[in-house]
């Protein structure tokens, strides 16, 4: 089925469409128009003489022929990624773009200072900030470097544990003036909190901290940490925040002082091949310096 002269662009278009389930999602990911992507997939179908997808509403479903091709395309895609990683790793310049992913809160409050220092010491480097609470797949080049709060498990990644950070409970000064200053886990039971989502994981985390809260204790849910922190600042309830970020917000007060802080690691991660590229190594080392010590 595989033609040795097959156009990789056509095969790549097929692979991304299959992986993402629709032409529009694949086009957004690849940075091309949907019509361009559709032409590339159609060209591959003409080359092979088979139909690869069936349309189901706005989505596409692989045909039997498409399913048979998918594993070949994945193998070729992985080889192309390895080639790109190796090529990037041989770069000896300190010019170019380095993408850094971090949680939305770290990206918004802590990363700017580090980016400023990188700009001063490596002015030829452009930092692309990817603010996301999901873990970026470094092998698929979703980022060059990631700041994570969980230990990476992938064997082909280089990871450096920078330190353990702490998060505490906070409320706005106006909220404390109105509701008093709760200090113990017992005090927490009669107050409202800002939650993360409806999955129950965040509630379980707080319960593990000794707070016997229930869903009724939550007045607002926001899965974006920056948004939930704004809710805390507006006086809508008690929230959790990294100590360094809270220190940058003078309008909040630490509450539940008697409750132990939430400790979590800060890992700096890159791909093994990318770490040999000079510009990525420079950014990696500067980020390590910036995040190894707390800013408070």
Coordinates of C-alpha atoms in Angstrom, one line a residue:
X1 CA 0.0 0.0 0.0
X2 CA 2.9 2.4 0.7
X3 CA 4.4 4.1 -2.3
X4 CA 8.1 4.9 -1.8
X5 CA 7.6 8.2 -3.6
X6 CA 4.6 9.2 -1.4
X7 CA 4.5 12.9 -0.4
X8 CA 5.1 13.1 3.3
X9 CA 2.9 16.2 3.5
X10 CA 0.0 14.2 2.3
X11 CA 0.7 11.4 4.8
X12 CA 1.2 13.9 7.6
X13 CA -2.2 15.5 6.8
X14 CA -3.8 12.1 6.9
X15 CA -2.1 11.3 10.3
X16 CA -3.1 14.5 12.0
X17 CA -6.7 14.2 10.7
X18 CA -6.9 10.6 12.0
X19 CA -5.4 11.5 15.4
X20 CA -7.6 14.6 15.9
X21 CA -10.9 13.3 14.5
X22 CA -11.7 16.2 12.2
X23 CA -10.3 18.2 9.4
X24 CA -10.8 21.5 11.2
X25 CA -9.0 20.3 14.4
X26 CA -6.1 18.9 12.3
X27 CA -5.9 22.1 10.3
X28 CA -5.7 24.3 13.4
X29 CA -2.9 22.1 14.8
X30 CA -0.9 22.2 11.6
X31 CA -1.4 25.9 11.1
X32 CA -3.0 25.5 7.6
X33 CA -6.4 26.1 6.2
X34 CA -9.0 23.4 6.2
X35 CA -9.2 23.5 2.4
X36 CA -5.5 22.9 2.1
X37 CA -5.6 20.0 4.5
X38 CA -8.6 18.5 2.7
X39 CA -6.7 18.7 -0.7
X40 CA -3.7 16.9 0.8
X41 CA -5.9 14.1 2.2
X42 CA -7.7 13.8 -1.1
X43 CA -4.4 13.7 -3.0
X44 CA -3.3 10.8 -0.8
X45 CA -6.5 9.0 -1.5
X46 CA -5.9 9.4 -5.2
X47 CA -2.3 8.2 -4.9
X48 CA -3.5 5.1 -3.1
X49 CA -6.7 4.6 -4.9
X50 CA -8.7 4.1 -1.7
X51 CA -11.1 6.1 0.5
X52 CA -9.5 6.9 3.9
X53 CA -12.2 8.7 5.7
X54 CA -16.0 8.8 5.9
X55 CA -17.7 12.0 7.1
X56 CA -19.9 11.7 10.2
X57 CA -21.3 15.2 10.8
X58 CA -18.4 17.5 11.4
X59 CA -16.1 14.6 12.3
X60 CA -14.4 12.0 10.2
X61 CA -14.1 8.2 10.8
X62 CA -11.4 6.0 9.3
X63 CA -12.4 3.5 6.7
X64 CA -10.9 0.0 6.8
X65 CA -8.3 1.1 4.4
X66 CA -7.5 4.2 6.5
X67 CA -7.2 2.0 9.6
X68 CA -4.7 -0.2 7.8
X69 CA -2.6 2.8 6.8
X70 CA -2.6 4.5 10.2
X71 CA 0.1 2.5 11.9
X72 CA 2.4 3.0 9.0
X73 CA 1.7 6.8 9.2
X74 CA 2.4 6.8 12.9
X75 CA 5.7 5.0 12.4
X76 CA 6.7 7.5 9.8
X77 CA 5.5 10.4 12.0
X78 CA 7.6 9.2 14.9
X79 CA 10.7 8.9 12.6
X80 CA 10.1 12.5 11.4
X81 CA 9.8 13.7 15.0
X82 CA 13.1 12.0 15.8
X83 CA 14.7 13.5 12.8
X84 CA 13.5 17.0 13.8
X85 CA 14.7 16.5 17.4
X86 CA 18.1 15.4 16.2
X87 CA 18.4 18.4 13.8
X88 CA 17.4 20.8 16.5
X89 CA 19.9 19.2 18.9
X90 CA 22.8 19.9 16.5
X91 CA 22.1 23.7 16.5
X92 CA 24.9 25.7 18.0
X93 CA 23.4 29.1 17.7
X94 CA 21.7 31.1 20.5
X95 CA 19.2 32.6 18.2
X96 CA 15.7 31.3 17.5
X97 CA 12.5 30.4 19.3
X98 CA 12.3 28.3 22.5
X99 CA 8.9 27.3 23.7
X100 CA 8.3 26.9 27.4
X101 CA 5.1 25.4 28.9
X102 CA 4.0 26.0 32.4
X103 CA 0.7 26.1 34.4
X104 CA -1.3 29.2 33.8
X105 CA -0.5 30.6 37.2
X106 CA 3.2 30.1 36.9
X107 CA 3.2 31.4 33.3
X108 CA 1.2 34.6 34.4
X109 CA 3.0 35.4 37.7
X110 CA 6.4 33.9 37.9
X111 CA 7.6 33.2 34.3
X112 CA 7.8 36.9 33.2
X113 CA 10.7 37.7 35.5
X114 CA 12.6 34.7 34.2
X115 CA 11.8 35.7 30.6
X116 CA 13.1 39.2 31.2
X117 CA 16.4 37.8 32.5
X118 CA 16.7 35.5 29.5
X119 CA 16.0 38.5 27.2
X120 CA 18.9 40.3 28.9
X121 CA 21.4 37.5 28.7
X122 CA 20.3 35.9 25.4
X123 CA 18.7 38.7 23.4
X124 CA 18.7 36.6 20.2
X125 CA 16.3 34.0 21.8
X126 CA 12.5 34.5 21.5
X127 CA 10.5 32.7 24.3
X128 CA 7.1 31.3 23.3
X129 CA 5.1 30.9 26.5
X130 CA 2.5 28.0 26.5
X131 CA 0.2 28.5 29.5
X132 CA -1.6 25.2 30.2
X133 CA -2.5 23.1 33.1
X134 CA -2.2 19.9 31.0
X135 CA 1.2 18.2 30.6
X136 CA 2.8 19.2 27.3
X137 CA 4.1 16.3 25.2
X138 CA 7.7 17.2 24.6
X139 CA 8.3 14.3 22.2
X140 CA 5.6 15.6 19.9
X141 CA 7.2 19.1 20.2
X142 CA 4.3 20.7 22.0
X143 CA 7.0 22.5 23.9
X144 CA 10.8 22.5 24.0
X145 CA 10.9 22.9 27.8
X146 CA 8.3 22.3 30.5
X147 CA 7.9 23.5 34.0
X148 CA 6.0 20.6 35.7
X149 CA 4.7 19.8 39.2
X150 CA 4.9 16.0 38.6
X151 CA 7.9 13.8 38.0
X152 CA 8.1 12.9 34.3
X153 CA 8.0 9.2 33.5
X154 CA 9.2 9.2 29.9
X155 CA 12.7 7.6 29.6
X156 CA 13.8 10.0 26.8
X157 CA 13.3 13.2 28.8
X158 CA 15.9 15.1 30.9
X159 CA 14.4 16.3 34.1
X160 CA 15.8 18.4 37.0
X161 CA 14.1 18.6 40.3
X162 CA 14.6 22.3 41.2
X163 CA 12.9 22.3 44.7
X164 CA 9.7 21.8 46.6
X165 CA 7.4 24.7 46.8
X166 CA 4.5 25.4 49.2
X167 CA 0.9 26.6 48.7
X168 CA -1.3 28.1 51.5
X169 CA -4.8 29.2 52.0
X170 CA -5.7 32.8 51.2
X171 CA -8.7 35.2 51.2
X172 CA -9.0 38.9 50.3
X173 CA -8.5 41.5 53.0
X174 CA -12.1 42.6 52.5
X175 CA -13.3 39.0 52.9
X176 CA -11.4 38.7 56.2
X177 CA -12.8 42.0 57.4
X178 CA -16.3 40.7 56.8
X179 CA -16.0 37.0 57.8
X180 CA -13.2 37.1 60.4
X181 CA -9.9 35.3 60.2
X182 CA -10.3 31.5 60.2
X183 CA -7.2 29.7 61.5
X184 CA -8.0 26.0 62.0
X185 CA -9.5 23.2 60.1
X186 CA -12.5 23.4 62.3
X187 CA -12.9 27.1 61.4
X188 CA -12.9 26.2 57.7
X189 CA -16.1 24.3 57.9
X190 CA -18.3 27.4 58.1
X191 CA -16.8 29.2 55.2
X192 CA -17.0 29.2 51.4
X193 CA -14.1 28.1 49.1
X194 CA -13.1 28.6 45.5
X195 CA -13.0 25.2 43.8
X196 CA -11.3 23.9 40.7
X197 CA -13.8 21.6 39.0
X198 CA -16.6 19.1 39.6
X199 CA -14.4 16.0 39.4
X200 CA -13.9 15.8 43.1
X201 CA -10.1 15.6 42.9
X202 CA -9.6 19.0 44.4
X203 CA -12.1 18.4 47.2
X204 CA -10.2 15.1 48.0
X205 CA -6.9 17.1 48.0
X206 CA -8.3 19.5 50.6
X207 CA -9.8 16.7 52.6
X208 CA -6.3 15.1 52.7
X209 CA -5.1 18.3 54.2
X210 CA -7.4 17.8 57.1
X211 CA -10.3 20.0 55.9
X212 CA -13.5 18.0 56.2
X213 CA -15.2 20.0 53.5
X214 CA -18.1 19.0 51.3
X215 CA -19.4 20.3 47.9
X216 CA -21.6 22.7 49.8
X217 CA -18.5 24.6 50.9
X218 CA -17.8 25.7 47.3
X219 CA -19.3 28.9 46.0
X220 CA -17.4 29.1 42.7
X221 CA -15.6 26.5 40.5
X222 CA -13.0 27.6 38.0
X223 CA -10.5 25.2 36.3
X224 CA -8.2 28.0 35.3
X225 CA -5.9 28.9 38.3
X226 CA -5.5 32.5 37.3
X227 CA -9.3 32.9 37.1
X228 CA -9.9 31.2 40.5
X229 CA -7.2 33.5 42.0
X230 CA -9.1 36.5 40.7
X231 CA -12.2 35.1 42.4
X232 CA -10.3 35.0 45.7
X233 CA -9.1 38.6 45.2
X234 CA -12.7 39.7 44.6
X235 CA -13.7 38.2 48.0
X236 CA -15.7 35.3 46.8
X237 CA -14.1 32.8 49.2
X238 CA -11.0 31.0 50.3
X239 CA -8.5 29.7 47.8
X240 CA -5.2 27.9 47.5
X241 CA -2.2 29.5 45.9
X242 CA 1.6 29.1 45.6
X243 CA 3.3 31.1 48.3
X244 CA 5.5 33.2 45.8
X245 CA 2.4 34.1 43.8
X246 CA 0.4 35.1 46.8
X247 CA 3.3 37.3 47.9
X248 CA 2.8 39.3 44.7
X249 CA -0.8 40.0 45.6
X250 CA -0.9 42.5 48.6
X251 CA -4.7 42.5 48.7
X252 CA -4.9 38.9 50.0
X253 CA -4.3 37.5 53.5
X254 CA -3.1 34.1 54.5
X255 CA -5.9 32.2 56.4
X256 CA -6.1 28.8 58.0
X257 CA -2.7 29.3 59.4
X258 CA -2.8 26.2 61.5
X259 CA -3.4 23.9 58.5
X260 CA -0.2 22.4 57.0
X261 CA 0.9 23.8 53.7
X262 CA 0.4 21.9 50.5
X263 CA 3.9 20.9 49.2
X264 CA 4.6 20.1 45.6
X265 CA 7.7 19.7 43.4
X266 CA 9.0 22.0 40.6
X267 CA 10.5 20.0 37.8
X268 CA 12.3 21.4 34.7
X269 CA 12.0 19.0 31.8
X270 CA 13.3 18.9 28.2
X271 CA 13.9 16.2 25.6
X272 CA 17.2 14.5 25.7
X273 CA 18.0 15.5 22.1
X274 CA 16.9 19.1 22.5
X275 CA 19.2 19.6 25.5
X276 CA 22.1 19.5 23.2
X277 CA 20.9 22.5 21.2
X278 CA 22.7 25.5 22.6
X279 CA 19.8 27.9 22.7
X280 CA 17.6 25.4 24.5
X281 CA 20.4 24.5 26.9
X282 CA 20.9 28.2 27.7
X283 CA 17.2 28.8 28.4
X284 CA 17.0 25.5 30.4
X285 CA 19.9 26.6 32.6
X286 CA 18.6 30.1 33.1
X287 CA 15.1 28.8 34.0
X288 CA 16.8 26.4 36.5
X289 CA 18.5 29.4 38.2
X290 CA 15.3 31.4 38.3
X291 CA 13.1 28.7 39.7
X292 CA 15.6 26.9 42.0
X293 CA 15.1 29.5 44.8
X294 CA 11.8 31.0 46.0
X295 CA 11.3 34.6 45.2
X296 CA 9.9 35.5 48.6

